[in-house]
Amino acid sequence: MTEPYQMPDDRGHFGPYGGLFVAETLMGPLRELREAYEHYFSDEAFLAELDAELQHYVGRPSPLYHARRWSETLGGAKIYLKREDLNHTGAHKVNNTVGQALLAKRMGKTRIIAETGAGQHGVASATVAARLGMDCVVYMGAEDIQRQAMNVFRMKLLGATVVPVTSGSRTLKDALNEAMRDWVTNIDNTFYIIGTVAGPHPYPAMVRDFQAIIGREAREQILLHEGRLPDALIACVGGGSNAIGLFHPFIDDAGVKIYGVEAAGYGLDTGKHAAPLCAGKPGVLHGNRTYLMEDAHGQIIHTHSISAGLDYPGVGPEHAWLKDIGRAEYVAINDDEALQGFHDLTRIEGILPALESSHAIAWATKLAPGMDKDQIIIVNLSGRGDKDIHTVAEHEGIVL
Amino acid sequence: MSRIAACFEAGRSQGRKLLIPYVTAGDPQPDVTVSLMHAMVMAGADIIELGVPFSDPMAEGPVIQKAMERALVHQVTLDDVFNMVKTFRQTDSETPVVLMGYLNPIEVKGYSEFASQAAEAGVDGVLIVDMPPEEAEPLVVALEQKSLDMIFLVAPTTDEARIRLISTSGSGFIYYVSLKGVTGAGHLDTDGVKQHVEAINELTPLPVGVGFGIKDAATAARVAHVADAVVVGSALVRLVEANAGSSEAINQAVAGLLADMRQAIDAL
């Protein structure tokens, strides 16, 4: 790559992907949002406030931890974990919600809404709403509410209203539909905090820019620890916000391999998975063109993953582009492999990873042994696994 | 001139305001739709808007969401919808039919294939909720080649520059969304609608239909007073749902409300 990577274009396109596929009512509000985002991303006072929040409220920078025992067990590359699980609220999601909530405030909005799958983005939104004294409504699929009871209660403790979504497949995609319906109805006072790098322009670019702090820090930290860039990056991909956050600052570094790990669920060959980049086709959903899980007639199909946060039929349009141009490789890890990764990291390093992040862990266990001991992998540990212990216990037939 | 343009022109020359009912194709099951389309024409419909079921209808309220879910239980596809229009055309070659839906089923089929099949089936226009003019050019070109109209929405949040853009990108008519919200929502502020429609009329030669929130004959008449056409959807779909057991009962209930609206509009 000779030209520096510069995406999206001014209409929000990443090659054929991305764009602005929404009902007319949202076109005005999205333009207003785009203008605010462009303005404040070059506004020093805003950026200083954001930095201060990230440092003192979120707890950044997050450590880049050398997982020595795990690396030695695998017998190959040296593995570093980017510890997003140590952020306030326990996942990378808060990097984005802090940013968008500050933007909402600057735009004079008093109410924020969010969709959530695993509940991490809902918690992170409810948290910043409490912090800034704003009203907060979180849409969550009825199915996910059952799977993630603890996060639902956390959101309520934080003062948010959690609205169960019973339409469609009752999961994350339906929560997103419902949040869009709320937004179109309440655009005057409401800011919609999308939790991932999907949705209409400018969301994929804006969420990426808020999450890119992960990769910027990791780059500095690895240069400090090792004096060189890593050989590979690994992150799990549902919508893909933690992944793009880690990847983006390394895209122009041709020597750094990039792996995005999708959820293979029961296996790619069963059709019951959530891996649109590995096994889907391009289409249009939730405001952007990207790879989707869809049937032959263009209906969105039900997805499956043991991790609610990856259980989404689309993926951020920038990942679709990075796949097509061959800059990133997308692979898939099934439920059982992810669970093994969960146990491995817990037992060997004393770190409980989220089931989402466990997909990235599991890919590292496949990749590292084939690499030399002086090679370096950075795995994004996007969230902590406390929220998942009921799921893990249930899966293993243990009653808590 | 397209069948839609001709229909509006006839309306304007006769001082008749058009009535445009919406139903979801295949709701509650595929075999009721063609007969319902005929019943709506008999009751005074000028143009029929047929919803193409989609799994993720982002801009619909609960009434039309559920209608789409009912149709999808029967796996109603775009091809099935074309077949319904084809059957309808066997005995009605006059009434324009507009397909309303979401982009993804059309993406999967391919734009030019979609345009060919739609034209062959007897479709006159297409309204795609999640496709603003900024993204629409390739599809508009494909539709123009088959003389199909691309109808765009204008919302209360649409500024003048965009109304001009929509006016030059689209054809047939402009569909003014009368409120901020989803289909079937809330109450309608007729004075606000009047002001907006007048502003739109200043900026486009296209006729203007108004939809969202029109639930009864009195509202339909008030809206017809300020616009070229009235679009009514959720109020009819609710009747389809309530009478789901019988095709005849559906036809009777939907035709009943439409006839009331027709009468109220014509009494202006």
XYZ file of C-alpha atoms in Angstrom:
668
model
C 0.000 0.000 0.000
C 1.667 3.216 -1.115
C -1.161 5.657 -0.470
C -2.106 5.950 3.203
C -5.368 4.195 3.995
C -8.160 6.759 4.049
C -11.677 5.425 4.383
C -14.580 6.014 4.087
C -15.137 8.494 1.253
C -17.168 11.627 1.987
C -20.426 9.774 1.361
C -19.552 7.119 3.910
C -18.603 4.431 1.426
C -15.895 1.840 2.006
C -15.622 0.759 -1.616
C -19.051 -0.734 -2.374
C -19.889 -1.039 1.342
C -21.249 1.315 3.976
C -23.328 4.268 2.808
C -26.591 5.679 4.028
C -29.559 3.369 3.592
C -32.206 4.798 5.894
C -35.695 6.238 5.729
C -35.889 9.866 4.646
C -36.829 11.096 8.126
C -33.347 10.169 9.375
C -31.388 11.835 6.572
C -31.513 15.274 8.204
C -30.567 14.050 11.687
C -27.735 11.947 10.239
C -26.342 14.946 8.421
C -26.505 16.930 11.650
C -24.660 14.099 13.414
C -22.032 13.902 10.680
C -21.398 17.620 10.899
C -21.092 17.488 14.692
C -18.743 14.498 14.506
C -16.534 16.174 11.901
C -16.520 19.423 13.829
C -15.752 18.025 17.271
C -13.112 15.577 16.074
C -10.974 18.566 15.302
C -12.080 20.593 18.308
C -9.328 20.725 20.915
C -11.599 21.398 23.873
C -13.777 18.409 22.984
C -10.798 16.112 22.492
C -9.289 17.257 25.791
C -12.532 16.513 27.610
C -12.709 13.094 25.934
C -9.119 12.306 26.912
C -9.748 13.306 30.519
C -12.861 11.109 30.704
C -11.013 8.157 29.183
C -8.153 8.566 31.613
C -9.967 9.257 34.859
C -13.371 7.627 34.379
C -12.638 4.692 32.078
C -9.159 4.043 33.451
C -7.117 4.291 30.269
C -4.615 3.467 29.033
C -5.462 -0.206 29.411
C -2.423 -2.448 29.941
C -0.787 -4.472 27.202
C -0.074 -7.644 29.136
C 2.445 -10.288 28.152
C 0.662 -13.628 28.689
C 3.913 -15.461 29.367
C 2.604 -18.758 30.747
C -0.048 -19.108 28.050
C 2.462 -18.268 25.310
C 4.876 -20.890 26.671
C 2.091 -23.481 26.891
C 1.288 -22.953 23.238
C 4.978 -23.124 22.398
C 5.076 -20.510 19.649
C 4.692 -16.774 19.300
C 4.823 -14.381 22.206
C 1.237 -13.301 22.974
C 0.227 -9.962 24.392
C -3.300 -9.212 25.574
C -4.750 -5.744 25.168
C -6.685 -5.563 28.417
C -9.943 -3.841 27.442
C -11.558 -6.061 30.084
C -10.014 -3.775 32.704
C -11.912 -0.720 31.514
C -14.677 0.670 33.706
C -17.767 -1.493 33.026
C -15.571 -4.357 31.886
C -15.329 -4.061 28.130
C -14.187 -1.889 25.236
C -17.741 -0.611 24.686
C -17.298 2.301 27.079
C -14.640 3.959 24.863
C -17.385 4.629 22.364
C -20.247 5.447 24.712
C -18.178 8.070 26.534
C -17.344 9.668 23.193
C -20.854 9.599 21.770
C -22.437 10.797 25.018
C -20.088 13.795 25.131
C -21.051 14.492 21.523
C -24.735 14.168 22.428
C -24.266 16.755 25.138
C -22.553 19.169 22.774
C -25.449 18.706 20.370
C -27.940 19.635 23.098
C -29.613 16.216 23.283
C -31.059 15.214 26.646
C -32.012 11.609 26.044
C -29.908 8.744 24.812
C -31.019 5.412 23.423
C -28.999 2.311 22.667
C -29.389 -1.248 21.442
C -27.589 -4.074 23.140
C -26.896 -7.761 22.588
C -24.764 -9.162 25.404
C -25.679 -6.126 27.473
C -22.156 -4.670 27.528
C -23.012 -1.754 25.275
C -26.268 -1.231 27.167
C -24.388 -1.113 30.459
C -21.761 1.196 29.000
C -24.503 3.520 27.686
C -26.465 3.459 30.953
C -23.217 4.194 32.791
C -22.337 7.330 30.852
C -25.974 8.446 30.965
C -25.812 8.239 34.768
C -22.458 10.015 34.746
C -23.808 12.887 32.607
C -27.317 13.012 34.064
C -29.111 12.040 30.870
C -32.191 9.857 30.340
C -31.373 6.464 28.891
C -33.487 3.813 27.189
C -31.877 0.533 26.135
C -33.486 -1.830 23.622
C -32.624 -5.472 24.129
C -33.947 -8.631 22.478
C -36.230 -10.641 24.757
C -34.040 -13.679 24.095
C -30.893 -11.807 25.153
C -32.592 -10.464 28.281
C -32.937 -14.060 29.421
C -29.330 -14.895 28.586
C -27.898 -11.803 30.272
C -29.996 -11.221 33.383
C -27.108 -9.725 35.332
C -26.410 -6.997 32.797
C -30.123 -6.186 32.613
C -30.156 -5.612 36.359
C -26.981 -3.524 36.136
C -28.631 -1.255 33.569
C -31.672 -0.839 35.787
C -29.485 -0.039 38.789
C -27.859 2.651 36.666
C -31.251 4.216 36.082
C -31.846 3.083 32.498
C -35.114 1.768 31.164
C -34.605 -1.602 29.497
C -37.186 -2.320 26.802
C -37.576 -5.973 25.781
C -37.876 -6.415 22.017
C -40.174 -9.253 21.003
C -40.249 -8.766 17.233
C -38.363 -10.900 14.725
C -35.695 -13.124 16.202
C -35.792 -11.232 19.543
C -32.030 -10.613 19.497
C -29.567 -7.822 18.733
C -30.692 -7.105 15.162
C -34.276 -6.599 16.323
C -33.098 -4.382 19.176
C -31.344 -2.242 16.560
C -34.546 -2.018 14.483
C -36.483 -0.947 17.540
C -33.903 1.657 18.565
C -34.084 3.105 15.031
C -37.873 3.315 15.366
C -37.503 5.149 18.654
C -34.963 7.521 17.128
C -37.113 8.366 14.120
C -39.947 9.195 16.521
C -37.924 11.245 19.028
C -35.207 12.828 16.900
C -35.621 16.280 18.405
C -34.226 15.433 21.851
C -32.685 11.998 21.344
C -29.191 10.817 20.479
C -28.851 7.227 19.311
C -25.601 5.665 20.567
C -24.948 2.765 18.200
C -22.614 0.291 19.879
C -20.788 -1.058 16.899
C -19.174 -0.006 13.634
C -22.363 -0.692 11.652
C -25.385 1.475 10.906
C -25.620 4.399 8.468
C -22.780 6.870 7.878
C -21.250 8.407 9.986
C -21.633 5.661 12.619
C -19.131 3.125 11.204
C -16.440 5.815 10.917
C -17.344 7.607 14.139
C -17.471 4.485 16.327
C -14.173 3.367 14.786
C -12.582 6.698 15.609
C -13.714 6.434 19.234
C -12.458 2.826 19.463
C -9.167 3.439 17.656
C -7.678 4.453 21.002
C -7.239 0.688 21.529
C -4.914 0.324 18.553
C -3.104 3.625 19.126
C -2.239 2.608 22.681
C -1.330 -0.945 21.666
C 1.020 0.390 18.992
C 2.815 2.662 21.458
C 2.922 -0.019 24.134
C 4.356 -2.743 21.912
C 6.990 -0.354 20.586
C 7.877 0.415 24.184
C 7.982 -3.247 25.328
C 9.478 -4.835 22.237
C 10.847 -2.019 20.147
C 8.929 -3.262 17.138
C 5.492 -3.811 15.702
C 3.648 -7.098 16.217
C 3.454 -9.808 13.546
C -0.247 -10.385 14.006
C -3.355 -8.853 15.526
C -6.368 -10.914 16.554
C -9.811 -9.682 17.595
C -13.313 -11.119 17.637
C -15.834 -9.693 15.185
C -19.561 -9.415 15.779
C -20.377 -5.957 14.483
C -16.630 -5.471 14.781
C -16.012 -2.395 16.935
C -13.281 -3.799 19.192
C -11.618 -5.321 16.142
C -11.590 -2.177 14.034
C -10.433 -0.233 17.104
C -7.363 -2.449 17.358
C -6.778 -2.874 13.611
C -7.215 0.636 12.293
C -3.944 2.232 13.504
C -2.032 -0.731 11.972
C -3.680 -0.866 8.538
C -0.782 0.876 6.769
C 1.766 -1.424 8.454
C 1.945 -4.087 5.765
C 4.021 -6.449 7.927
C 1.283 -6.765 10.549
C -1.145 -9.568 9.760
C -4.710 -8.915 10.789
C -7.178 -11.616 11.840
C -10.843 -11.011 12.602
C -12.569 -13.933 14.298
C -16.252 -14.530 13.679
C -18.572 -16.842 15.583
C -18.962 -20.220 13.868
C -21.649 -21.203 16.413
C -22.458 -24.889 15.914
C -20.167 -24.869 12.848
C -20.125 -23.045 9.503
C -21.454 -26.157 7.741
C -24.541 -26.290 10.003
C -25.782 -22.852 8.884
C -26.280 -22.036 12.588
C -23.599 -19.457 13.136
C -22.956 -15.712 13.033
C -20.164 -15.467 10.470
C -21.310 -13.270 7.567
C -17.768 -12.516 6.368
C -16.841 -16.193 6.266
C -20.114 -17.585 4.971
C -22.494 -14.745 4.032
C -23.149 -12.478 1.041
C -23.276 -8.700 0.548
C -26.611 -6.995 1.120
C -28.191 -3.997 2.841
C -29.303 -3.957 6.471
C -29.431 -1.379 9.246
C -28.400 1.520 7.081
C -25.340 0.098 5.336
C -24.232 -2.311 2.656
C -22.111 -5.136 4.039
C -21.861 -8.916 4.295
C -25.013 -10.442 5.756
C -26.511 -13.701 6.856
C -29.464 -13.918 4.501
C -31.505 -16.448 2.575
C -31.828 -16.717 -1.217
C -34.670 -14.147 -1.172
C -32.877 -11.472 0.837
C -34.546 -12.144 4.177
C -32.197 -11.895 7.140
C -31.796 -15.277 8.794
C -31.472 -16.216 12.429
C -27.935 -16.445 13.712
C -26.442 -18.497 16.490
C -23.514 -17.980 18.767
C -22.945 -18.933 22.386
C -21.887 -15.317 22.881
C -24.754 -12.859 22.624
C -22.369 -10.071 21.603
C -21.400 -11.857 18.379
C -24.927 -13.016 17.585
C -25.552 -10.517 14.786
C -26.276 -11.197 11.082
C -24.279 -8.241 9.741
C -20.833 -6.795 10.250
C -19.310 -3.341 10.028
C -18.820 -2.253 6.384
C -15.138 -1.474 6.896
C -14.512 -5.139 7.732
C -16.286 -6.077 4.488
C -13.892 -3.774 2.661
C -10.762 -5.017 4.493
C -11.814 -8.561 3.577
C -12.327 -7.742 -0.103
C -9.002 -5.926 -0.469
C -7.263 -8.746 1.401
C -5.860 -6.512 4.130
C -7.489 -8.559 6.888
C -8.268 -12.252 7.048
C -11.539 -13.359 8.596
C -11.812 -16.756 10.221
C -14.376 -18.456 12.431
C -14.294 -20.212 15.779
C -17.162 -22.392 16.952
C -18.865 -22.456 20.356
C -16.846 -25.371 21.701
C -13.514 -23.902 20.638
C -14.457 -20.560 22.202
C -15.367 -22.300 25.471
C -12.012 -24.062 25.441
C -10.334 -20.699 24.967
C -12.344 -19.330 27.879
C -11.120 -22.139 30.145
C -7.530 -21.984 28.908
C -7.048 -18.312 29.637
C -8.841 -18.575 32.969
C -6.736 -21.498 34.194
C -3.393 -20.502 32.715
C -3.389 -16.736 33.180
C -6.051 -16.171 35.832
C -8.024 -13.956 33.459
C -11.697 -14.667 32.733
C -12.342 -13.538 29.163
C -15.786 -12.669 27.816
C -17.157 -15.383 25.530
C -16.874 -12.896 22.670
C -13.159 -12.360 23.357
C -12.751 -16.113 23.859
C -13.202 -16.496 20.100
C -10.071 -14.382 19.587
C -8.268 -16.364 22.296
C -9.197 -19.624 20.560
C -7.818 -18.388 17.235
C -4.558 -17.457 18.952
C -4.251 -21.029 20.223
C -4.402 -22.167 16.592
C -2.114 -19.504 15.187
C 0.626 -19.150 17.807
C 2.086 -22.698 17.778
C 2.997 -22.370 14.096
C 4.909 -19.132 14.682
C 8.461 -18.553 15.951
C 9.132 -17.742 19.583
C 10.384 -14.284 18.689
C 7.233 -13.397 16.802
C 4.543 -11.338 18.472
C 0.764 -11.536 18.520
C -1.558 -8.972 20.093
C -4.981 -10.338 21.034
C -7.689 -7.887 21.919
C -9.206 -9.040 25.182
C -12.299 -6.992 24.518
C -14.223 -7.777 27.690
C -14.251 -9.685 30.941
C -16.150 -12.935 31.348
C -17.982 -12.465 34.644
C -21.213 -11.798 32.752
C -20.888 -15.185 31.054
C -20.359 -17.535 33.969
C -24.040 -18.546 33.999
C -23.895 -19.376 30.291
C -20.726 -21.398 30.753
C -22.134 -23.225 33.783
C -25.379 -24.016 32.022
C -23.553 -25.244 28.927
C -21.582 -27.622 31.111
C -24.612 -28.836 33.050
C -23.627 -27.132 36.287
C -26.332 -25.570 38.486
C -25.099 -22.483 40.325
C -46.927 8.876 -19.626
C -46.817 6.283 -16.828
C -50.021 4.833 -15.457
C -49.299 6.634 -12.180
C -48.785 10.028 -13.841
C -51.933 9.516 -15.922
C -53.894 8.649 -12.806
C -52.811 11.849 -11.046
C -53.457 13.921 -14.156
C -56.966 12.534 -14.478
C -57.487 13.288 -10.790
C -56.285 16.869 -11.161
C -58.421 17.528 -14.220
C -61.543 16.093 -12.544
C -60.851 17.701 -9.165
C -60.659 14.241 -7.659
C -58.258 13.490 -4.820
C -56.653 10.067 -5.028
C -57.010 7.369 -2.418
C -54.045 5.000 -2.087
C -54.497 2.013 0.207
C -51.550 -0.064 1.432
C -51.686 -3.740 2.315
C -48.855 -6.199 2.854
C -48.667 -8.860 0.138
C -49.398 -12.304 1.520
C -50.880 -11.074 4.811
C -52.283 -13.093 6.520
C -51.791 -15.659 3.768
C -50.884 -15.445 0.093
C -54.271 -16.387 -1.401
C -56.182 -13.385 -0.004
C -54.127 -10.615 -1.614
C -55.351 -10.486 -5.229
C -58.989 -10.621 -4.230
C -58.334 -7.892 -1.640
C -56.708 -5.702 -4.308
C -59.832 -5.975 -6.477
C -62.084 -5.272 -3.492
C -60.083 -2.120 -2.725
C -60.459 -0.886 -6.313
C -64.203 -1.489 -6.122
C -64.325 0.530 -2.890
C -62.683 3.534 -4.522
C -58.926 2.989 -4.467
C -57.091 4.826 -7.247
C -53.613 3.324 -6.793
C -52.659 0.247 -4.810
C -49.565 0.098 -2.693
C -48.440 -3.434 -2.052
C -45.954 -4.114 0.717
C -43.164 -6.591 0.011
C -42.518 -8.546 3.215
C -39.089 -8.078 4.807
C -37.625 -9.614 7.948
C -36.353 -6.281 9.327
C -38.839 -3.527 8.493
C -37.019 -0.715 10.272
C -39.507 2.074 9.557
C -42.713 0.217 10.354
C -44.764 0.402 13.508
C -46.022 -2.753 15.212
C -49.098 -3.186 12.971
C -47.186 -3.514 9.692
C -44.279 -5.334 11.375
C -46.704 -8.053 12.403
C -48.271 -8.126 8.936
C -44.849 -8.767 7.442
C -44.165 -11.470 9.993
C -47.497 -13.136 9.116
C -46.623 -13.073 5.419
C -43.134 -14.418 6.075
C -44.564 -17.405 7.926
C -45.748 -18.361 4.428
C -42.348 -17.446 2.993
C -43.798 -14.858 0.642
C -41.015 -13.799 -1.731
C -40.584 -11.020 -4.256
C -41.408 -13.564 -6.982
C -44.674 -14.394 -5.197
C -45.513 -10.685 -5.081
C -44.858 -10.368 -8.832
C -47.191 -13.302 -9.415
C -49.921 -11.617 -7.365
C -49.625 -8.462 -9.470
C -49.655 -10.551 -12.654
C -52.879 -12.258 -11.536
C -54.410 -8.912 -10.553
C -53.559 -7.549 -14.024
C -55.556 -10.324 -15.730
C -58.730 -8.453 -14.854
C -57.494 -4.946 -14.017
C -55.267 -3.217 -16.529
C -56.038 0.289 -15.239
C -55.184 0.641 -11.559
C -51.533 1.497 -10.929
C -49.674 -0.760 -8.505
C -46.745 0.474 -6.420
C -44.485 -1.928 -4.546
C -43.328 -0.656 -1.178
C -40.579 -2.391 0.702
C -36.970 -2.556 1.756
C -33.861 -2.761 -0.371
C -32.287 -6.091 0.493
C -34.623 -8.448 -1.408
C -34.049 -6.224 -4.468
C -30.267 -6.231 -3.956
C -30.299 -10.015 -3.895
C -32.314 -10.225 -7.108
C -30.227 -7.589 -8.881
C -31.543 -4.210 -10.018
C -32.065 -4.861 -13.726
C -33.571 -8.294 -13.137
C -35.895 -6.726 -10.583
C -36.927 -3.968 -12.998
C -37.595 -6.431 -15.840
C -39.663 -8.762 -13.713
C -41.589 -5.912 -12.092
C -42.438 -4.398 -15.471
C -43.434 -7.750 -16.867
C -45.711 -8.403 -13.904
C -47.500 -5.081 -14.409
C -45.976 -3.079 -11.572
C -45.954 0.706 -12.131
C -43.750 2.107 -9.408
C -41.460 1.260 -6.552
C -40.995 2.889 -3.160
C -38.026 1.637 -1.164
C -38.083 2.867 2.393
C -34.365 2.517 3.082
C -33.076 3.931 -0.184
C -32.632 7.712 -0.279
C -31.801 9.378 -3.620
C -28.103 9.602 -2.672
C -27.830 5.822 -3.011
C -30.521 5.250 -5.601
C -29.037 6.194 -8.955
C -28.206 2.682 -10.250
C -31.679 1.462 -9.365
C -33.395 4.545 -10.785
C -31.594 3.954 -14.092
C -32.686 0.305 -14.159
C -36.289 1.287 -13.407
C -36.311 4.075 -16.011
C -35.284 1.602 -18.689
C -38.499 -0.269 -17.962
C -40.582 2.925 -17.586
C -41.173 2.294 -13.898
C -41.526 5.161 -11.439
C -39.250 5.475 -8.417
C -41.186 7.151 -5.646
C -39.309 8.823 -2.829
C -40.370 9.901 0.620
C -40.194 13.446 1.921
C -40.275 13.844 5.708
C -40.886 16.784 8.046
C -37.088 16.785 8.525
C -36.358 17.143 4.791
C -34.923 20.548 3.871
C -35.497 22.458 0.632
C -32.299 21.326 -1.063
C -33.227 17.707 -0.486
C -36.782 18.218 -1.708
C -35.283 19.511 -4.970
C -32.970 16.493 -5.157
C -35.860 14.112 -4.477
C -37.965 15.898 -7.077
C -35.365 15.381 -9.799
C -34.435 11.824 -8.753
C -37.972 10.534 -8.391
C -41.049 10.288 -10.575
C -44.730 9.394 -10.260
C -45.439 11.286 -7.069
C -43.835 12.391 -3.826
C -44.873 10.546 -0.713
C -44.927 13.002 2.170
C -44.502 11.316 5.547
C -46.796 13.392 7.709
C -45.059 12.857 11.027
C -41.761 11.974 12.659
C -42.135 8.332 13.528
C -42.985 4.923 12.192
C -46.026 3.810 10.213
C -49.262 3.761 12.165
C -47.973 6.182 14.778
C -49.640 8.918 16.728
C -51.931 11.706 15.733
C -51.615 13.928 12.775
C -51.356 17.687 12.782
C -53.325 18.669 9.678
C -52.254 22.321 9.771
C -48.595 21.297 9.854
C -49.204 18.944 6.946
C -50.838 21.734 4.950
C -47.824 24.010 5.410
C -45.365 21.294 4.468
C -47.310 20.188 1.407
C -47.588 23.776 0.201
C -43.830 24.157 0.624
C -43.228 20.936 -1.312
C -45.568 22.071 -4.086
C -43.432 25.187 -4.505
C -40.385 23.036 -5.173
C -41.641 20.208 -7.362
C -44.000 19.631 -10.278
C -44.715 16.122 -8.965
C -48.027 15.475 -7.237
C -47.897 14.898 -3.479
C -49.474 12.034 -1.569
C -49.606 12.157 2.222
C -49.367 9.129 4.488
C -48.633 8.017 8.088
C -51.221 8.468 10.831
C -54.375 8.580 8.673
C -56.768 6.371 10.572
C -60.320 7.386 9.662
C -62.526 9.044 7.055
C -62.492 12.459 8.711
C -58.690 12.619 8.801
C -58.507 11.317 5.243
C -60.796 14.126 4.102
C -58.814 16.799 5.947
C -55.572 15.567 4.397
C -57.123 15.225 0.934
C -58.062 18.878 1.199
C -54.365 19.856 1.160
C -52.738 17.091 -0.930
C -53.212 15.285 -4.248
C -53.534 11.892 -2.632
C -54.085 10.196 0.702
C -52.181 7.036 1.615
C -53.700 4.794 4.244
C -51.889 1.728 5.561
C -51.883 0.634 9.190
C -55.605 1.341 9.658
C -56.355 -1.170 6.873
C -53.741 -3.689 7.965
C -55.293 -3.671 11.424
C -58.594 -4.736 9.806
C -56.792 -7.502 7.906
C -55.425 -8.761 11.207
C -58.775 -8.563 12.981
C -60.501 -10.533 10.215
C -57.640 -12.896 9.459
C -59.823 -15.999 9.518
C -61.770 -15.212 6.351
C -60.838 -13.686 3.029
C -64.388 -12.387 2.593
C -64.412 -10.745 6.008
C -61.086 -9.050 5.225
C -62.384 -7.730 1.904
C -65.574 -6.470 3.505
C -63.865 -4.723 6.425
C -61.122 -3.100 4.332
C -63.544 -2.086 1.561
C -65.891 -0.679 4.209
C -63.295 1.709 5.632
C -62.029 2.669 2.179
C -65.561 3.412 0.961
C -66.099 5.693 3.972
C -62.844 7.473 3.215
C -63.744 7.755 -0.482
C -67.084 9.294 0.397
C -65.591 11.748 2.877
C -62.889 12.780 0.410
C -65.345 13.226 -2.471
C -67.693 15.274 -0.285
C -65.059 18.031 -0.064
